[in-house]
């Protein structure tokens, strides 16, 4: 009987060891695919349903979710800190920081998704996971199904948000390649992730103030015809919060998530210095050419880089909380 108990203990120890090694060997650790399978099986389908409706009304809603995920994950990790509204205790949260205000939008859409999810599973699904699912669904819908992937979940919501933080980690569109790479490396991402995720600039809009000063008012490599068009749309003194119209980032396929962005980079028909900067090194220029010229090359890599970015500095387990309202932390 003692021998049997000893054998059982050995088997149990081996099982626990395999479980621990298996979890840590997961490419998504500490997140997991299907985290809400038992807790809230409808969660991902509810998010997808709201996203399909929102994008059918305005494709820009999808672009907003993808951009918001980037802006959230690069500041305090992927913890929904970008959603928090000002309070007397925290009067200047991230959303009021210049990299986010007024260009980041989609907060009302997040409110709508959260309300729909709370209706079926109150207090279970984090706002951070809702954003990750929404960005995943936006990628699939706007790419007409060519960018389809599972999004690991299990993130929890942060309780800190300050407008000074985005200024440290979100480099402006006037940045050169070195600054862009540095901002990605510090988050555990690499040059390929930078090039691949930049492809999201094939959708969405930009305020004129993000490119007028360094692309139109001073000599640049921007295509002459595009420059002429942009000058017809943008005042030379465009400033955030002032006279600052918006233009589409990709004039060819503005509402489709595709590899057109890389063709635009090669033809110098991109808006930002940070886009043009991808041609300033042999390594990144070669990536641009591959993405532009090889069908299907970019789509799979974009999916992988999205999952990788959505795992940056996540809060899990006992960290953070599951907010009841994405705009405010729980105090009780």
Tab-separated table of N, CA and C in Angstrom, residues 75-171:
chain	number	residue	atom	x	y	z
A	75	UNK	N	1.549	51.764	-23.510
A	75	UNK	CA	1.570	52.584	-22.297
A	75	UNK	C	0.958	51.783	-21.150
A	76	UNK	N	1.758	51.414	-20.173
A	76	UNK	CA	1.292	50.609	-19.035
A	76	UNK	C	0.872	49.194	-19.435
A	77	UNK	N	1.224	48.753	-20.646
A	77	UNK	CA	0.818	47.436	-21.104
A	77	UNK	C	-0.632	47.417	-21.555
A	78	UNK	N	-1.087	46.255	-22.038
A	78	UNK	CA	-2.457	46.122	-22.565
A	78	UNK	C	-3.421	45.963	-21.394
A	79	UNK	N	-3.795	47.088	-20.784
A	79	UNK	CA	-4.583	47.032	-19.542
A	79	UNK	C	-5.768	47.981	-19.534
A	80	UNK	N	-6.153	48.490	-20.703
A	80	UNK	CA	-7.310	49.390	-20.825
A	80	UNK	C	-7.142	50.697	-20.066
A	81	UNK	N	-5.909	51.067	-19.765
A	81	UNK	CA	-5.684	52.338	-19.055
A	81	UNK	C	-6.058	53.535	-19.918
A	82	UNK	N	-6.087	53.344	-21.235
A	82	UNK	CA	-6.435	54.436	-22.144
A	82	UNK	C	-7.908	54.826	-22.038
A	83	UNK	N	-8.740	53.944	-21.473
A	83	UNK	CA	-10.178	54.218	-21.377
A	83	UNK	C	-10.552	55.122	-20.208
A	84	UNK	N	-9.698	55.217	-19.200
A	84	UNK	CA	-10.088	55.878	-17.956
A	84	UNK	C	-10.329	57.373	-18.141
A	85	UNK	N	-11.464	57.830	-17.653
A	85	UNK	CA	-11.841	59.244	-17.708
A	85	UNK	C	-11.172	60.016	-16.573
A	86	UNK	N	-11.075	61.348	-16.716
A	86	UNK	CA	-10.532	62.149	-15.621
A	86	UNK	C	-11.433	62.102	-14.386
A	87	UNK	N	-10.798	62.153	-13.233
A	87	UNK	CA	-11.515	62.226	-11.958
A	87	UNK	C	-10.803	63.261	-11.093
A	88	UNK	N	-11.407	63.678	-9.985
A	88	UNK	CA	-10.709	64.605	-9.077
A	88	UNK	C	-9.382	64.039	-8.579
A	89	UNK	N	-9.298	62.707	-8.469
A	89	UNK	CA	-8.073	62.074	-7.984
A	89	UNK	C	-7.055	61.870	-9.107
A	90	UNK	N	-7.548	61.807	-10.354
A	90	UNK	CA	-6.679	61.606	-11.517
A	90	UNK	C	-7.187	62.488	-12.656
A	91	UNK	N	-6.902	63.791	-12.595
A	91	UNK	CA	-7.506	64.738	-13.539
A	91	UNK	C	-6.932	64.677	-14.953
A	92	UNK	N	-5.764	64.057	-15.127
A	92	UNK	CA	-5.140	64.020	-16.460
A	92	UNK	C	-4.752	62.593	-16.831
A	93	UNK	N	-5.714	61.760	-17.225
A	93	UNK	CA	-5.409	60.388	-17.643
A	93	UNK	C	-4.825	60.337	-19.049
A	94	UNK	N	-4.442	59.136	-19.486
A	94	UNK	CA	-3.802	58.931	-20.785
A	94	UNK	C	-4.595	59.516	-21.943
A	95	UNK	N	-5.906	59.369	-21.909
A	95	UNK	CA	-6.706	59.775	-23.071
A	95	UNK	C	-6.608	61.272	-23.344
A	96	UNK	N	-6.129	62.060	-22.378
A	96	UNK	CA	-5.977	63.504	-22.569
A	96	UNK	C	-4.565	63.894	-23.002
A	97	UNK	N	-3.694	62.924	-23.157
A	97	UNK	CA	-2.314	63.191	-23.581
A	97	UNK	C	-2.271	63.521	-25.072
A	98	UNK	N	-1.365	64.403	-25.511
A	98	UNK	CA	-1.312	64.795	-26.928
A	98	UNK	C	-1.271	63.645	-27.937
A	99	UNK	N	-0.574	62.527	-27.671
A	99	UNK	CA	-0.624	61.441	-28.664
A	99	UNK	C	-2.017	60.816	-28.828
A	100	UNK	N	-2.893	61.043	-27.846
A	100	UNK	CA	-4.225	60.433	-27.878
A	100	UNK	C	-5.358	61.424	-28.126
A	101	UNK	N	-5.168	62.650	-27.721
A	101	UNK	CA	-6.234	63.657	-27.786
A	101	UNK	C	-5.870	64.744	-28.793
A	102	UNK	N	-6.662	64.925	-29.860
A	102	UNK	CA	-8.007	64.378	-30.074
A	102	UNK	C	-8.068	63.203	-31.057
A	103	UNK	N	-6.925	62.622	-31.408
A	103	UNK	CA	-6.914	61.699	-32.554
A	103	UNK	C	-7.450	60.308	-32.240
A	104	UNK	N	-7.285	59.821	-31.010
A	104	UNK	CA	-7.799	58.484	-30.685
A	104	UNK	C	-9.296	58.565	-30.453
A	105	UNK	N	-10.017	57.701	-31.131
A	105	UNK	CA	-11.475	57.695	-30.981
A	105	UNK	C	-11.970	56.258	-30.859
A	106	UNK	N	-13.247	56.112	-30.540
A	106	UNK	CA	-13.810	54.781	-30.397
A	106	UNK	C	-14.232	54.446	-28.977
A	107	UNK	N	-14.131	55.423	-28.075
A	107	UNK	CA	-14.483	55.158	-26.674
A	107	UNK	C	-15.963	54.793	-26.519
A	108	UNK	N	-16.821	55.433	-27.302
A	108	UNK	CA	-18.250	55.122	-27.219
A	108	UNK	C	-18.529	53.706	-27.732
A	109	UNK	N	-17.762	53.258	-28.721
A	109	UNK	CA	-17.921	51.900	-29.220
A	109	UNK	C	-17.514	50.889	-28.146
A	110	UNK	N	-16.437	51.171	-27.446
A	110	UNK	CA	-16.030	50.300	-26.339
A	110	UNK	C	-17.131	50.248	-25.274
A	111	UNK	N	-17.734	51.396	-24.985
A	111	UNK	CA	-18.843	51.430	-24.018
A	111	UNK	C	-19.965	50.495	-24.468
A	112	UNK	N	-20.286	50.537	-25.757
A	112	UNK	CA	-21.378	49.717	-26.292
A	112	UNK	C	-21.048	48.233	-26.202
A	113	UNK	N	-19.803	47.882	-26.518
A	113	UNK	CA	-19.398	46.468	-26.431
A	113	UNK	C	-19.435	46.002	-24.982
A	114	UNK	N	-18.896	46.814	-24.092
A	114	UNK	CA	-18.879	46.451	-22.668
A	114	UNK	C	-20.300	46.239	-22.149
A	115	UNK	N	-21.215	47.122	-22.521
A	115	UNK	CA	-22.601	47.000	-22.084
A	115	UNK	C	-23.213	45.687	-22.579
A	116	UNK	N	-22.914	45.340	-23.835
A	116	UNK	CA	-23.453	44.099	-24.405
A	116	UNK	C	-22.875	42.867	-23.707
A	117	UNK	N	-21.586	42.910	-23.407
A	117	UNK	CA	-20.948	41.778	-22.725
A	117	UNK	C	-21.442	41.669	-21.287
A	118	UNK	N	-21.564	42.802	-20.604
A	118	UNK	CA	-22.046	42.785	-19.219
A	118	UNK	C	-23.472	42.241	-19.123
A	119	UNK	N	-24.252	42.433	-20.169
A	119	UNK	CA	-25.634	41.949	-20.169
A	119	UNK	C	-25.704	40.426	-20.108
A	120	UNK	N	-24.687	39.752	-20.653
A	120	UNK	CA	-24.700	38.283	-20.637
A	120	UNK	C	-23.806	37.701	-19.547
A	121	UNK	N	-22.732	38.431	-19.190
A	121	UNK	CA	-21.784	37.930	-18.189
A	121	UNK	C	-21.281	39.093	-17.338
A	122	UNK	N	-22.062	39.552	-16.383
A	122	UNK	CA	-21.632	40.703	-15.586
A	122	UNK	C	-20.383	40.430	-14.750
A	123	UNK	N	-19.437	41.384	-14.834
A	123	UNK	CA	-18.258	41.328	-13.988
A	123	UNK	C	-17.243	40.259	-14.328
A	124	UNK	N	-17.263	39.747	-15.554
A	124	UNK	CA	-16.379	38.631	-15.911
A	124	UNK	C	-15.295	39.025	-16.909
A	125	UNK	N	-15.662	39.761	-17.941
A	125	UNK	CA	-14.750	40.046	-19.060
A	125	UNK	C	-14.120	41.418	-18.884
A	126	UNK	N	-12.809	41.466	-18.940
A	126	UNK	CA	-12.093	42.735	-18.740
A	126	UNK	C	-12.230	43.651	-19.942
A	127	UNK	N	-12.080	44.922	-19.700
A	127	UNK	CA	-12.087	45.910	-20.788
A	127	UNK	C	-10.865	45.717	-21.681
A	128	UNK	N	-9.755	45.295	-21.084
A	128	UNK	CA	-8.535	45.046	-21.859
A	128	UNK	C	-8.759	43.923	-22.869
A	129	UNK	N	-9.450	42.858	-22.456
A	129	UNK	CA	-9.748	41.769	-23.391
A	129	UNK	C	-10.772	42.198	-24.438
A	130	UNK	N	-11.729	43.015	-24.030
A	130	UNK	CA	-12.717	43.514	-24.991
A	130	UNK	C	-12.022	44.277	-26.112
A	131	UNK	N	-11.064	45.115	-25.779
A	131	UNK	CA	-10.330	45.861	-26.806
A	131	UNK	C	-9.534	44.919	-27.699
A	132	UNK	N	-8.876	43.926	-27.106
A	132	UNK	CA	-8.097	42.976	-27.897
A	132	UNK	C	-9.001	42.197	-28.863
A	133	UNK	N	-10.158	41.744	-28.391
A	133	UNK	CA	-11.102	41.041	-29.265
A	133	UNK	C	-11.616	41.968	-30.372
A	134	UNK	N	-11.922	43.217	-30.006
A	134	UNK	CA	-12.453	44.171	-30.984
A	134	UNK	C	-11.436	44.454	-32.082
A	135	UNK	N	-10.165	44.593	-31.706
A	135	UNK	CA	-9.112	44.841	-32.698
A	135	UNK	C	-8.921	43.618	-33.592
A	136	UNK	N	-9.014	42.428	-33.002
A	136	UNK	CA	-8.918	41.194	-33.790
A	136	UNK	C	-10.059	41.118	-34.799
A	137	UNK	N	-11.270	41.384	-34.328
A	137	UNK	CA	-12.433	41.313	-35.219
A	137	UNK	C	-12.370	42.382	-36.306
A	138	UNK	N	-11.907	43.575	-35.948
A	138	UNK	CA	-11.750	44.640	-36.936
A	138	UNK	C	-10.778	44.219	-38.029
A	139	UNK	N	-9.686	43.559	-37.630
A	139	UNK	CA	-8.693	43.098	-38.597
A	139	UNK	C	-9.302	42.102	-39.577
A	140	UNK	N	-10.099	41.190	-39.054
A	140	UNK	CA	-10.723	40.176	-39.907
A	140	UNK	C	-11.770	40.785	-40.837
A	141	UNK	N	-12.609	41.632	-40.291
A	141	UNK	CA	-13.697	42.218	-41.086
A	141	UNK	C	-13.149	43.136	-42.175
A	142	UNK	N	-12.228	44.015	-41.806
A	142	UNK	CA	-11.706	44.988	-42.778
A	142	UNK	C	-10.796	44.344	-43.825
A	143	UNK	N	-10.244	43.175	-43.512
A	143	UNK	CA	-9.399	42.471	-44.493
A	143	UNK	C	-10.214	41.496	-45.333
A	144	UNK	N	-11.528	41.479	-45.112
A	144	UNK	CA	-12.431	40.546	-45.814
A	144	UNK	C	-12.038	39.092	-45.535
A	145	UNK	N	-11.594	38.855	-44.295
A	145	UNK	CA	-11.289	37.498	-43.850
A	145	UNK	C	-9.882	37.021	-44.105
A	146	UNK	N	-9.034	37.826	-44.742
A	146	UNK	CA	-7.666	37.369	-45.027
A	146	UNK	C	-6.750	37.489	-43.819
A	147	UNK	N	-7.135	38.310	-42.836
A	147	UNK	CA	-6.390	38.390	-41.574
A	147	UNK	C	-7.315	37.848	-40.489
A	148	UNK	N	-7.236	36.550	-40.258
A	148	UNK	CA	-8.106	35.887	-39.286
A	148	UNK	C	-7.230	35.136	-38.286
A	149	UNK	N	-7.473	35.347	-37.002
A	149	UNK	CA	-6.625	34.720	-35.995
A	149	UNK	C	-7.340	34.651	-34.655
A	150	UNK	N	-6.865	33.746	-33.814
A	150	UNK	CA	-7.356	33.649	-32.446
A	150	UNK	C	-6.625	34.677	-31.592
A	151	UNK	N	-7.355	35.319	-30.695
A	151	UNK	CA	-6.742	36.283	-29.783
A	151	UNK	C	-6.730	35.711	-28.367
A	152	UNK	N	-5.556	35.450	-27.811
A	152	UNK	CA	-5.483	34.979	-26.422
A	152	UNK	C	-6.082	36.022	-25.481
A	153	UNK	N	-6.592	35.553	-24.357
A	153	UNK	CA	-7.198	36.470	-23.396
A	153	UNK	C	-6.848	36.060	-21.973
A	154	UNK	N	-7.380	36.832	-21.025
A	154	UNK	CA	-7.023	36.647	-19.620
A	154	UNK	C	-6.406	37.902	-19.034
A	155	UNK	N	-6.428	38.993	-19.814
A	155	UNK	CA	-5.911	40.268	-19.321
A	155	UNK	C	-6.829	40.828	-18.236
A	156	UNK	N	-6.241	41.614	-17.353
A	156	UNK	CA	-7.034	42.332	-16.366
A	156	UNK	C	-6.789	43.828	-16.550
A	157	UNK	N	-7.696	44.626	-16.017
A	157	UNK	CA	-7.681	46.069	-16.232
A	157	UNK	C	-6.807	46.777	-15.203
A	158	UNK	N	-6.048	47.760	-15.681
A	158	UNK	CA	-5.187	48.532	-14.798
A	158	UNK	C	-5.961	49.578	-14.012
A	159	UNK	N	-5.293	50.136	-13.017
A	159	UNK	CA	-5.921	51.148	-12.165
A	159	UNK	C	-5.170	52.472	-12.188
A	160	UNK	N	-4.152	52.559	-13.056
A	160	UNK	CA	-3.348	53.781	-13.149
A	160	UNK	C	-3.375	54.304	-14.574
A	161	UNK	N	-3.524	55.622	-14.705
A	161	UNK	CA	-3.508	56.242	-16.032
A	161	UNK	C	-3.083	57.690	-15.877
A	162	UNK	N	-2.017	58.076	-16.576
A	162	UNK	CA	-1.516	59.439	-16.456
A	162	UNK	C	-1.068	59.953	-17.815
A	163	UNK	N	-1.402	61.195	-18.110
A	163	UNK	CA	-1.137	61.781	-19.425
A	163	UNK	C	0.344	61.910	-19.748
A	164	UNK	N	1.209	61.818	-18.747
A	164	UNK	CA	2.647	61.926	-19.010
A	164	UNK	C	3.208	60.657	-19.648
A	165	UNK	N	2.555	59.522	-19.427
A	165	UNK	CA	3.099	58.246	-19.874
A	165	UNK	C	3.102	58.068	-21.399
A	166	UNK	N	2.029	58.413	-22.123
A	166	UNK	CA	2.078	58.251	-23.581
A	166	UNK	C	3.213	59.036	-24.232
A	167	UNK	N	3.575	60.164	-23.655
A	167	UNK	CA	4.657	60.972	-24.217
A	167	UNK	C	5.998	60.236	-24.162
A	168	UNK	N	6.123	59.286	-23.237
A	168	UNK	CA	7.366	58.521	-23.097
A	168	UNK	C	7.458	57.373	-24.095
A	169	UNK	N	6.307	56.816	-24.489
A	169	UNK	CA	6.335	55.560	-25.237
A	169	UNK	C	5.717	55.606	-26.628
A	170	UNK	N	4.911	56.621	-26.918
A	170	UNK	CA	4.291	56.741	-28.246
A	170	UNK	C	5.033	57.811	-29.035
A	171	UNK	N	5.937	57.386	-29.900
A	171	UNK	CA	6.740	58.344	-30.646
A	171	UNK	C	5.869	58.983	-31.730
